[in-house]
Amino acid sequence: MFGNKKPQAVAPSTLNGKPETVIGANTNIVGTLKSDGNIRIDGTVEGDIEILGNLIIGETGRVIATIKAQNVHVSGAVKGEITAVEQLEISPTGKVWGDITTAALHIEPGGLFRGQSAMSTNIDEPLLLEAPRGTRAE
């Protein structure tokens, strides 16, 4: 009776909370998409995406855009620049072509990434790393 509920399918581990907005598989959007919440894209989006929450790109999602979001999970295809403040996750069906900037990057086996990546961090790194100390052969 009570407590015998089956667990429901959970969104990717990087994303907390349900998407507030879902762009369906038969939907095409061209332009700028802005939101303070979480968004899931199963359709096609071209342009700019700026989200203060999390972005999920489903397996049927096709995105050609400059993306800025807290966390990004890609199961579909993305072409463009991605900035994920916390984490970018590419699933086995996910494909990303373009440059990315994120604090943490996770690519599962089968996932594709073509481009350059930059890891954002708050830690200052030395400009020059010292060579190991030891005896020098002259």
PDB file of N, CA and C in Angstrom, residues 16-113:
ATOM      1  N   ASN A  16      20.186  18.383 -10.653  1.00  0.00           N
ATOM      2  CA  ASN A  16      19.277  18.311  -9.520  1.00  0.00           C
ATOM      3  C   ASN A  16      17.972  18.985  -9.891  1.00  0.00           C
ATOM      4  N   GLY A  17      16.875  18.320  -9.655  1.00  0.00           N
ATOM      5  CA  GLY A  17      15.578  18.906  -9.957  1.00  0.00           C
ATOM      6  C   GLY A  17      15.119  18.567 -11.355  1.00  0.00           C
ATOM      7  N   LYS A  18      13.798  18.632 -11.524  1.00  0.00           N
ATOM      8  CA  LYS A  18      13.201  18.323 -12.817  1.00  0.00           C
ATOM      9  C   LYS A  18      13.273  19.532 -13.729  1.00  0.00           C
ATOM     10  N   PRO A  19      13.316  19.282 -15.053  1.00  0.00           N
ATOM     11  CA  PRO A  19      13.304  20.418 -15.978  1.00  0.00           C
ATOM     12  C   PRO A  19      11.972  21.154 -15.890  1.00  0.00           C
ATOM     13  N   GLU A  20      12.043  22.457 -15.871  1.00  0.00           N
ATOM     14  CA  GLU A  20      10.837  23.279 -15.836  1.00  0.00           C
ATOM     15  C   GLU A  20      10.279  23.456 -17.237  1.00  0.00           C
ATOM     16  N   THR A  21      11.154  23.384 -18.230  1.00  0.00           N
ATOM     17  CA  THR A  21      10.752  23.573 -19.616  1.00  0.00           C
ATOM     18  C   THR A  21      11.262  22.410 -20.441  1.00  0.00           C
ATOM     19  N   VAL A  22      10.380  21.832 -21.267  1.00  0.00           N
ATOM     20  CA  VAL A  22      10.771  20.741 -22.153  1.00  0.00           C
ATOM     21  C   VAL A  22      10.467  21.176 -23.579  1.00  0.00           C
ATOM     22  N   ILE A  23      11.463  21.083 -24.433  1.00  0.00           N
ATOM     23  CA  ILE A  23      11.287  21.374 -25.851  1.00  0.00           C
ATOM     24  C   ILE A  23      11.173  20.018 -26.538  1.00  0.00           C
ATOM     25  N   GLY A  24       9.977  19.699 -26.996  1.00  0.00           N
ATOM     26  CA  GLY A  24       9.657  18.382 -27.530  1.00  0.00           C
ATOM     27  C   GLY A  24      10.386  18.028 -28.809  1.00  0.00           C
ATOM     28  N   ALA A  25      10.359  16.738 -29.126  1.00  0.00           N
ATOM     29  CA  ALA A  25      11.088  16.197 -30.278  1.00  0.00           C
ATOM     30  C   ALA A  25      10.630  16.791 -31.602  1.00  0.00           C
ATOM     31  N   ASN A  26       9.384  17.253 -31.699  1.00  0.00           N
ATOM     32  CA  ASN A  26       8.866  17.803 -32.953  1.00  0.00           C
ATOM     33  C   ASN A  26       8.894  19.326 -32.981  1.00  0.00           C
ATOM     34  N   THR A  27       9.728  19.924 -32.109  1.00  0.00           N
ATOM     35  CA  THR A  27       9.788  21.384 -32.000  1.00  0.00           C
ATOM     36  C   THR A  27      11.118  21.907 -32.514  1.00  0.00           C
ATOM     37  N   ASN A  28      11.076  22.972 -33.314  1.00  0.00           N
ATOM     38  CA  ASN A  28      12.273  23.653 -33.807  1.00  0.00           C
ATOM     39  C   ASN A  28      12.249  25.090 -33.310  1.00  0.00           C
ATOM     40  N   ILE A  29      13.361  25.528 -32.728  1.00  0.00           N
ATOM     41  CA  ILE A  29      13.470  26.899 -32.244  1.00  0.00           C
ATOM     42  C   ILE A  29      14.712  27.533 -32.860  1.00  0.00           C
ATOM     43  N   VAL A  30      14.547  28.742 -33.397  1.00  0.00           N
ATOM     44  CA  VAL A  30      15.669  29.509 -33.908  1.00  0.00           C
ATOM     45  C   VAL A  30      15.653  30.839 -33.177  1.00  0.00           C
ATOM     46  N   GLY A  31      16.795  31.167 -32.497  1.00  0.00           N
ATOM     47  CA  GLY A  31      16.854  32.425 -31.763  1.00  0.00           C
ATOM     48  C   GLY A  31      17.570  32.258 -30.441  1.00  0.00           C
ATOM     49  N   THR A  32      17.202  33.095 -29.477  1.00  0.00           N
ATOM     50  CA  THR A  32      17.834  33.094 -28.166  1.00  0.00           C
ATOM     51  C   THR A  32      16.888  32.473 -27.152  1.00  0.00           C
ATOM     52  N   LEU A  33      17.412  31.534 -26.387  1.00  0.00           N
ATOM     53  CA  LEU A  33      16.640  30.856 -25.356  1.00  0.00           C
ATOM     54  C   LEU A  33      17.265  31.190 -24.007  1.00  0.00           C
ATOM     55  N   LYS A  34      16.500  31.869 -23.123  1.00  0.00           N
ATOM     56  CA  LYS A  34      17.001  32.247 -21.801  1.00  0.00           C
ATOM     57  C   LYS A  34      16.038  31.730 -20.741  1.00  0.00           C
ATOM     58  N   SER A  35      16.620  31.261 -19.612  1.00  0.00           N
ATOM     59  CA  SER A  35      15.784  30.768 -18.528  1.00  0.00           C
ATOM     60  C   SER A  35      16.543  30.822 -17.216  1.00  0.00           C
ATOM     61  N   ASP A  36      15.794  30.998 -16.120  1.00  0.00           N
ATOM     62  CA  ASP A  36      16.377  30.930 -14.787  1.00  0.00           C
ATOM     63  C   ASP A  36      16.293  29.507 -14.232  1.00  0.00           C
ATOM     64  N   GLY A  37      15.567  28.631 -14.928  1.00  0.00           N
ATOM     65  CA  GLY A  37      15.346  27.276 -14.439  1.00  0.00           C
ATOM     66  C   GLY A  37      16.057  26.229 -15.272  1.00  0.00           C
ATOM     67  N   ASN A  38      15.593  24.985 -15.142  1.00  0.00           N
ATOM     68  CA  ASN A  38      16.170  23.852 -15.862  1.00  0.00           C
ATOM     69  C   ASN A  38      15.405  23.621 -17.160  1.00  0.00           C
ATOM     70  N   ILE A  39      16.128  23.203 -18.217  1.00  0.00           N
ATOM     71  CA  ILE A  39      15.513  22.975 -19.523  1.00  0.00           C
ATOM     72  C   ILE A  39      15.980  21.634 -20.075  1.00  0.00           C
ATOM     73  N   ARG A  40      15.049  20.933 -20.720  1.00  0.00           N
ATOM     74  CA  ARG A  40      15.377  19.710 -21.447  1.00  0.00           C
ATOM     75  C   ARG A  40      15.023  19.950 -22.910  1.00  0.00           C
ATOM     76  N   ILE A  41      15.968  19.608 -23.806  1.00  0.00           N
ATOM     77  CA  ILE A  41      15.751  19.791 -25.246  1.00  0.00           C
ATOM     78  C   ILE A  41      15.741  18.418 -25.910  1.00  0.00           C
ATOM     79  N   ASP A  42      14.590  18.061 -26.493  1.00  0.00           N
ATOM     80  CA  ASP A  42      14.476  16.831 -27.279  1.00  0.00           C
ATOM     81  C   ASP A  42      14.271  17.157 -28.756  1.00  0.00           C
ATOM     82  N   GLY A  43      14.100  18.443 -29.059  1.00  0.00           N
ATOM     83  CA  GLY A  43      13.893  18.897 -30.428  1.00  0.00           C
ATOM     84  C   GLY A  43      15.159  19.537 -30.980  1.00  0.00           C
ATOM     85  N   THR A  44      14.968  20.558 -31.816  1.00  0.00           N
ATOM     86  CA  THR A  44      16.087  21.244 -32.470  1.00  0.00           C
ATOM     87  C   THR A  44      16.110  22.707 -32.046  1.00  0.00           C
ATOM     88  N   VAL A  45      17.300  23.177 -31.662  1.00  0.00           N
ATOM     89  CA  VAL A  45      17.479  24.577 -31.280  1.00  0.00           C
ATOM     90  C   VAL A  45      18.704  25.124 -31.990  1.00  0.00           C
ATOM     91  N   GLU A  46      18.544  26.301 -32.621  1.00  0.00           N
ATOM     92  CA  GLU A  46      19.663  27.005 -33.248  1.00  0.00           C
ATOM     93  C   GLU A  46      19.711  28.417 -32.696  1.00  0.00           C
ATOM     94  N   GLY A  47      20.897  28.859 -32.271  1.00  0.00           N
ATOM     95  CA  GLY A  47      21.041  30.224 -31.772  1.00  0.00           C
ATOM     96  C   GLY A  47      21.871  30.274 -30.510  1.00  0.00           C
ATOM     97  N   ASP A  48      21.351  30.921 -29.471  1.00  0.00           N
ATOM     98  CA  ASP A  48      22.045  31.067 -28.192  1.00  0.00           C
ATOM     99  C   ASP A  48      21.164  30.514 -27.086  1.00  0.00           C
ATOM    100  N   ILE A  49      21.801  29.798 -26.144  1.00  0.00           N
ATOM    101  CA  ILE A  49      21.087  29.262 -24.987  1.00  0.00           C
ATOM    102  C   ILE A  49      21.809  29.747 -23.743  1.00  0.00           C
ATOM    103  N   GLU A  50      21.083  30.452 -22.881  1.00  0.00           N
ATOM    104  CA  GLU A  50      21.659  30.977 -21.649  1.00  0.00           C
ATOM    105  C   GLU A  50      20.729  30.612 -20.496  1.00  0.00           C
ATOM    106  N   ILE A  51      21.212  29.710 -19.628  1.00  0.00           N
ATOM    107  CA  ILE A  51      20.381  29.158 -18.567  1.00  0.00           C
ATOM    108  C   ILE A  51      21.103  29.277 -17.240  1.00  0.00           C
ATOM    109  N   LEU A  52      20.404  29.769 -16.212  1.00  0.00           N
ATOM    110  CA  LEU A  52      20.998  29.827 -14.883  1.00  0.00           C
ATOM    111  C   LEU A  52      20.920  28.466 -14.201  1.00  0.00           C
ATOM    112  N   GLY A  53      20.053  27.594 -14.685  1.00  0.00           N
ATOM    113  CA  GLY A  53      19.902  26.249 -14.140  1.00  0.00           C
ATOM    114  C   GLY A  53      20.696  25.234 -14.945  1.00  0.00           C
ATOM    115  N   ASN A  54      20.101  24.047 -15.122  1.00  0.00           N
ATOM    116  CA  ASN A  54      20.748  22.937 -15.802  1.00  0.00           C
ATOM    117  C   ASN A  54      20.109  22.679 -17.153  1.00  0.00           C
ATOM    118  N   LEU A  55      20.899  22.141 -18.071  1.00  0.00           N
ATOM    119  CA  LEU A  55      20.433  21.848 -19.423  1.00  0.00           C
ATOM    120  C   LEU A  55      20.637  20.374 -19.720  1.00  0.00           C
ATOM    121  N   ILE A  56      19.570  19.713 -20.164  1.00  0.00           N
ATOM    122  CA  ILE A  56      19.651  18.329 -20.616  1.00  0.00           C
ATOM    123  C   ILE A  56      19.328  18.325 -22.100  1.00  0.00           C
ATOM    124  N   ILE A  57      20.201  17.731 -22.894  1.00  0.00           N
ATOM    125  CA  ILE A  57      19.931  17.558 -24.313  1.00  0.00           C
ATOM    126  C   ILE A  57      19.686  16.067 -24.509  1.00  0.00           C
ATOM    127  N   GLY A  58      18.425  15.711 -24.756  1.00  0.00           N
ATOM    128  CA  GLY A  58      18.021  14.314 -24.885  1.00  0.00           C
ATOM    129  C   GLY A  58      18.578  13.676 -26.148  1.00  0.00           C
ATOM    130  N   GLU A  59      18.365  12.361 -26.270  1.00  0.00           N
ATOM    131  CA  GLU A  59      18.912  11.609 -27.409  1.00  0.00           C
ATOM    132  C   GLU A  59      18.424  12.135 -28.750  1.00  0.00           C
ATOM    133  N   THR A  60      17.220  12.671 -28.814  1.00  0.00           N
ATOM    134  CA  THR A  60      16.697  13.208 -30.074  1.00  0.00           C
ATOM    135  C   THR A  60      17.002  14.692 -30.224  1.00  0.00           C
ATOM    136  N   GLY A  61      17.661  15.292 -29.234  1.00  0.00           N
ATOM    137  CA  GLY A  61      17.984  16.711 -29.268  1.00  0.00           C
ATOM    138  C   GLY A  61      19.114  17.023 -30.230  1.00  0.00           C
ATOM    139  N   ARG A  62      18.932  18.088 -31.001  1.00  0.00           N
ATOM    140  CA  ARG A  62      19.945  18.567 -31.949  1.00  0.00           C
ATOM    141  C   ARG A  62      20.102  20.064 -31.700  1.00  0.00           C
ATOM    142  N   VAL A  63      21.310  20.494 -31.312  1.00  0.00           N
ATOM    143  CA  VAL A  63      21.531  21.885 -30.931  1.00  0.00           C
ATOM    144  C   VAL A  63      22.725  22.441 -31.684  1.00  0.00           C
ATOM    145  N   ILE A  64      22.516  23.580 -32.341  1.00  0.00           N
ATOM    146  CA  ILE A  64      23.600  24.353 -32.949  1.00  0.00           C
ATOM    147  C   ILE A  64      23.535  25.709 -32.266  1.00  0.00           C
ATOM    148  N   ALA A  65      24.388  25.904 -31.250  1.00  0.00           N
ATOM    149  CA  ALA A  65      24.233  27.104 -30.430  1.00  0.00           C
ATOM    150  C   ALA A  65      25.463  27.356 -29.577  1.00  0.00           C
ATOM    151  N   THR A  66      25.511  28.563 -29.040  1.00  0.00           N
ATOM    152  CA  THR A  66      26.436  28.905 -27.970  1.00  0.00           C
ATOM    153  C   THR A  66      25.663  28.676 -26.683  1.00  0.00           C
ATOM    154  N   ILE A  67      26.183  27.798 -25.812  1.00  0.00           N
ATOM    155  CA  ILE A  67      25.459  27.382 -24.613  1.00  0.00           C
ATOM    156  C   ILE A  67      26.184  27.868 -23.373  1.00  0.00           C
ATOM    157  N   LYS A  68      25.409  28.436 -22.439  1.00  0.00           N
ATOM    158  CA  LYS A  68      25.913  28.781 -21.115  1.00  0.00           C
ATOM    159  C   LYS A  68      24.898  28.258 -20.113  1.00  0.00           C
ATOM    160  N   ALA A  69      25.346  27.368 -19.187  1.00  0.00           N
ATOM    161  CA  ALA A  69      24.455  26.807 -18.185  1.00  0.00           C
ATOM    162  C   ALA A  69      25.265  26.361 -16.980  1.00  0.00           C
ATOM    163  N   GLN A  70      24.565  26.066 -15.891  1.00  0.00           N
ATOM    164  CA  GLN A  70      25.228  25.591 -14.677  1.00  0.00           C
ATOM    165  C   GLN A  70      25.831  24.211 -14.911  1.00  0.00           C
ATOM    166  N   ASN A  71      24.999  23.247 -15.321  1.00  0.00           N
ATOM    167  CA  ASN A  71      25.415  21.889 -15.674  1.00  0.00           C
ATOM    168  C   ASN A  71      24.812  21.567 -17.020  1.00  0.00           C
ATOM    169  N   VAL A  72      25.529  20.785 -17.827  1.00  0.00           N
ATOM    170  CA  VAL A  72      25.020  20.386 -19.135  1.00  0.00           C
ATOM    171  C   VAL A  72      25.203  18.880 -19.270  1.00  0.00           C
ATOM    172  N   HIS A  73      24.121  18.191 -19.673  1.00  0.00           N
ATOM    173  CA  HIS A  73      24.182  16.755 -19.940  1.00  0.00           C
ATOM    174  C   HIS A  73      23.773  16.553 -21.393  1.00  0.00           C
ATOM    175  N   VAL A  74      24.660  15.928 -22.196  1.00  0.00           N
ATOM    176  CA  VAL A  74      24.409  15.761 -23.624  1.00  0.00           C
ATOM    177  C   VAL A  74      24.224  14.277 -23.944  1.00  0.00           C
ATOM    178  N   SER A  75      23.015  13.932 -24.402  1.00  0.00           N
ATOM    179  CA  SER A  75      22.744  12.590 -24.910  1.00  0.00           C
ATOM    180  C   SER A  75      22.477  12.646 -26.411  1.00  0.00           C
ATOM    181  N   GLY A  76      22.247  13.840 -26.935  1.00  0.00           N
ATOM    182  CA  GLY A  76      21.993  14.052 -28.355  1.00  0.00           C
ATOM    183  C   GLY A  76      23.236  14.620 -29.032  1.00  0.00           C
ATOM    184  N   ALA A  77      23.047  15.630 -29.895  1.00  0.00           N
ATOM    185  CA  ALA A  77      24.151  16.221 -30.645  1.00  0.00           C
ATOM    186  C   ALA A  77      24.193  17.731 -30.440  1.00  0.00           C
ATOM    187  N   VAL A  78      25.409  18.247 -30.220  1.00  0.00           N
ATOM    188  CA  VAL A  78      25.613  19.684 -30.030  1.00  0.00           C
ATOM    189  C   VAL A  78      26.764  20.138 -30.906  1.00  0.00           C
ATOM    190  N   LYS A  79      26.548  21.232 -31.627  1.00  0.00           N
ATOM    191  CA  LYS A  79      27.621  21.871 -32.373  1.00  0.00           C
ATOM    192  C   LYS A  79      27.672  23.312 -31.913  1.00  0.00           C
ATOM    193  N   GLY A  80      28.807  23.713 -31.322  1.00  0.00           N
ATOM    194  CA  GLY A  80      28.934  25.079 -30.834  1.00  0.00           C
ATOM    195  C   GLY A  80      29.746  25.128 -29.565  1.00  0.00           C
ATOM    196  N   GLU A  81      29.848  26.313 -29.022  1.00  0.00           N
ATOM    197  CA  GLU A  81      30.641  26.551 -27.819  1.00  0.00           C
ATOM    198  C   GLU A  81      29.783  26.293 -26.583  1.00  0.00           C
ATOM    199  N   ILE A  82      30.326  25.518 -25.627  1.00  0.00           N
ATOM    200  CA  ILE A  82      29.599  25.209 -24.395  1.00  0.00           C
ATOM    201  C   ILE A  82      30.382  25.723 -23.198  1.00  0.00           C
ATOM    202  N   THR A  83      29.709  26.467 -22.332  1.00  0.00           N
ATOM    203  CA  THR A  83      30.271  26.871 -21.047  1.00  0.00           C
ATOM    204  C   THR A  83      29.365  26.302 -19.968  1.00  0.00           C
ATOM    205  N   ALA A  84      29.889  25.332 -19.226  1.00  0.00           N
ATOM    206  CA  ALA A  84      29.156  24.733 -18.116  1.00  0.00           C
ATOM    207  C   ALA A  84      29.884  25.133 -16.837  1.00  0.00           C
ATOM    208  N   VAL A  85      29.239  25.918 -15.986  1.00  0.00           N
ATOM    209  CA  VAL A  85      29.884  26.450 -14.787  1.00  0.00           C
ATOM    210  C   VAL A  85      30.392  25.325 -13.889  1.00  0.00           C
ATOM    211  N   GLU A  86      29.572  24.290 -13.689  1.00  0.00           N
ATOM    212  CA  GLU A  86      29.974  23.201 -12.800  1.00  0.00           C
ATOM    213  C   GLU A  86      30.463  21.967 -13.556  1.00  0.00           C
ATOM    214  N   GLN A  87      29.597  21.364 -14.404  1.00  0.00           N
ATOM    215  CA  GLN A  87      29.974  20.102 -15.034  1.00  0.00           C
ATOM    216  C   GLN A  87      29.329  19.931 -16.398  1.00  0.00           C
ATOM    217  N   LEU A  88      30.095  19.305 -17.304  1.00  0.00           N
ATOM    218  CA  LEU A  88      29.583  18.885 -18.606  1.00  0.00           C
ATOM    219  C   LEU A  88      29.706  17.376 -18.661  1.00  0.00           C
ATOM    220  N   GLU A  89      28.599  16.719 -18.974  1.00  0.00           N
ATOM    221  CA  GLU A  89      28.586  15.263 -19.058  1.00  0.00           C
ATOM    222  C   GLU A  89      28.113  14.858 -20.443  1.00  0.00           C
ATOM    223  N   ILE A  90      28.881  13.980 -21.100  1.00  0.00           N
ATOM    224  CA  ILE A  90      28.522  13.471 -22.420  1.00  0.00           C
ATOM    225  C   ILE A  90      28.241  11.977 -22.264  1.00  0.00           C
ATOM    226  N   SER A  91      27.011  11.577 -22.558  1.00  0.00           N
ATOM    227  CA  SER A  91      26.598  10.186 -22.394  1.00  0.00           C
ATOM    228  C   SER A  91      27.088   9.354 -23.584  1.00  0.00           C
ATOM    229  N   PRO A  92      26.896   8.016 -23.546  1.00  0.00           N
ATOM    230  CA  PRO A  92      27.354   7.167 -24.657  1.00  0.00           C
ATOM    231  C   PRO A  92      26.747   7.534 -26.008  1.00  0.00           C
ATOM    232  N   THR A  93      25.558   8.138 -26.018  1.00  0.00           N
ATOM    233  CA  THR A  93      24.924   8.538 -27.277  1.00  0.00           C
ATOM    234  C   THR A  93      25.186  10.005 -27.604  1.00  0.00           C
ATOM    235  N   GLY A  94      25.886  10.717 -26.724  1.00  0.00           N
ATOM    236  CA  GLY A  94      26.120  12.151 -26.891  1.00  0.00           C
ATOM    237  C   GLY A  94      27.273  12.464 -27.826  1.00  0.00           C
ATOM    238  N   LYS A  95      27.117  13.569 -28.566  1.00  0.00           N
ATOM    239  CA  LYS A  95      28.144  14.023 -29.494  1.00  0.00           C
ATOM    240  C   LYS A  95      28.277  15.530 -29.369  1.00  0.00           C
ATOM    241  N   VAL A  96      29.520  15.997 -29.190  1.00  0.00           N
ATOM    242  CA  VAL A  96      29.773  17.431 -29.065  1.00  0.00           C
ATOM    243  C   VAL A  96      30.892  17.807 -30.023  1.00  0.00           C
ATOM    244  N   TRP A  97      30.599  18.790 -30.898  1.00  0.00           N
ATOM    245  CA  TRP A  97      31.592  19.360 -31.793  1.00  0.00           C
ATOM    246  C   TRP A  97      31.719  20.826 -31.433  1.00  0.00           C
ATOM    247  N   GLY A  98      32.861  21.224 -30.894  1.00  0.00           N
ATOM    248  CA  GLY A  98      33.059  22.622 -30.530  1.00  0.00           C
ATOM    249  C   GLY A  98      33.879  22.740 -29.269  1.00  0.00           C
ATOM    250  N   ASP A  99      34.180  23.959 -28.895  1.00  0.00           N
ATOM    251  CA  ASP A  99      35.023  24.223 -27.729  1.00  0.00           C
ATOM    252  C   ASP A  99      34.171  24.268 -26.468  1.00  0.00           C
ATOM    253  N   ILE A 100      34.762  23.763 -25.376  1.00  0.00           N
ATOM    254  CA  ILE A 100      34.035  23.728 -24.113  1.00  0.00           C
ATOM    255  C   ILE A 100      34.873  24.332 -22.997  1.00  0.00           C
ATOM    256  N   THR A 101      34.183  24.927 -22.035  1.00  0.00           N
ATOM    257  CA  THR A 101      34.805  25.439 -20.817  1.00  0.00           C
ATOM    258  C   THR A 101      33.957  24.941 -19.661  1.00  0.00           C
ATOM    259  N   THR A 102      34.580  24.250 -18.715  1.00  0.00           N
ATOM    260  CA  THR A 102      33.848  23.706 -17.580  1.00  0.00           C
ATOM    261  C   THR A 102      34.801  23.415 -16.431  1.00  0.00           C
ATOM    262  N   ALA A 103      34.249  23.270 -15.235  1.00  0.00           N
ATOM    263  CA  ALA A 103      35.063  22.911 -14.075  1.00  0.00           C
ATOM    264  C   ALA A 103      35.286  21.405 -14.023  1.00  0.00           C
ATOM    265  N   ALA A 104      34.333  20.629 -14.546  1.00  0.00           N
ATOM    266  CA  ALA A 104      34.453  19.165 -14.538  1.00  0.00           C
ATOM    267  C   ALA A 104      33.876  18.611 -15.835  1.00  0.00           C
ATOM    268  N   LEU A 105      34.591  17.670 -16.443  1.00  0.00           N
ATOM    269  CA  LEU A 105      34.180  17.060 -17.703  1.00  0.00           C
ATOM    270  C   LEU A 105      34.108  15.556 -17.529  1.00  0.00           C
ATOM    271  N   HIS A 106      32.985  14.970 -17.934  1.00  0.00           N
ATOM    272  CA  HIS A 106      32.807  13.520 -17.841  1.00  0.00           C
ATOM    273  C   HIS A 106      32.296  13.030 -19.187  1.00  0.00           C
ATOM    274  N   ILE A 107      33.091  12.184 -19.845  1.00  0.00           N
ATOM    275  CA  ILE A 107      32.682  11.596 -21.122  1.00  0.00           C
ATOM    276  C   ILE A 107      32.596  10.092 -20.920  1.00  0.00           C
ATOM    277  N   GLU A 108      31.396   9.550 -21.078  1.00  0.00           N
ATOM    278  CA  GLU A 108      31.203   8.115 -20.922  1.00  0.00           C
ATOM    279  C   GLU A 108      31.681   7.407 -22.181  1.00  0.00           C
ATOM    280  N   PRO A 109      32.088   6.124 -22.068  1.00  0.00           N
ATOM    281  CA  PRO A 109      32.528   5.366 -23.242  1.00  0.00           C
ATOM    282  C   PRO A 109      31.457   5.387 -24.329  1.00  0.00           C
ATOM    283  N   GLY A 110      31.866   5.721 -25.540  1.00  0.00           N
ATOM    284  CA  GLY A 110      30.937   5.850 -26.658  1.00  0.00           C
ATOM    285  C   GLY A 110      30.599   7.296 -26.965  1.00  0.00           C
ATOM    286  N   GLY A 111      30.751   8.179 -25.979  1.00  0.00           N
ATOM    287  CA  GLY A 111      30.489   9.603 -26.190  1.00  0.00           C
ATOM    288  C   GLY A 111      31.566  10.212 -27.076  1.00  0.00           C
ATOM    289  N   LEU A 112      31.206  11.229 -27.841  1.00  0.00           N
ATOM    290  CA  LEU A 112      32.137  11.852 -28.784  1.00  0.00           C
ATOM    291  C   LEU A 112      32.344  13.315 -28.421  1.00  0.00           C
ATOM    292  N   PHE A 113      33.602  13.746 -28.423  1.00  0.00           N
ATOM    293  CA  PHE A 113      33.935  15.158 -28.236  1.00  0.00           C
ATOM    294  C   PHE A 113      35.027  15.517 -29.207  1.00  0.00           C
TER     295      PHE A 113
END
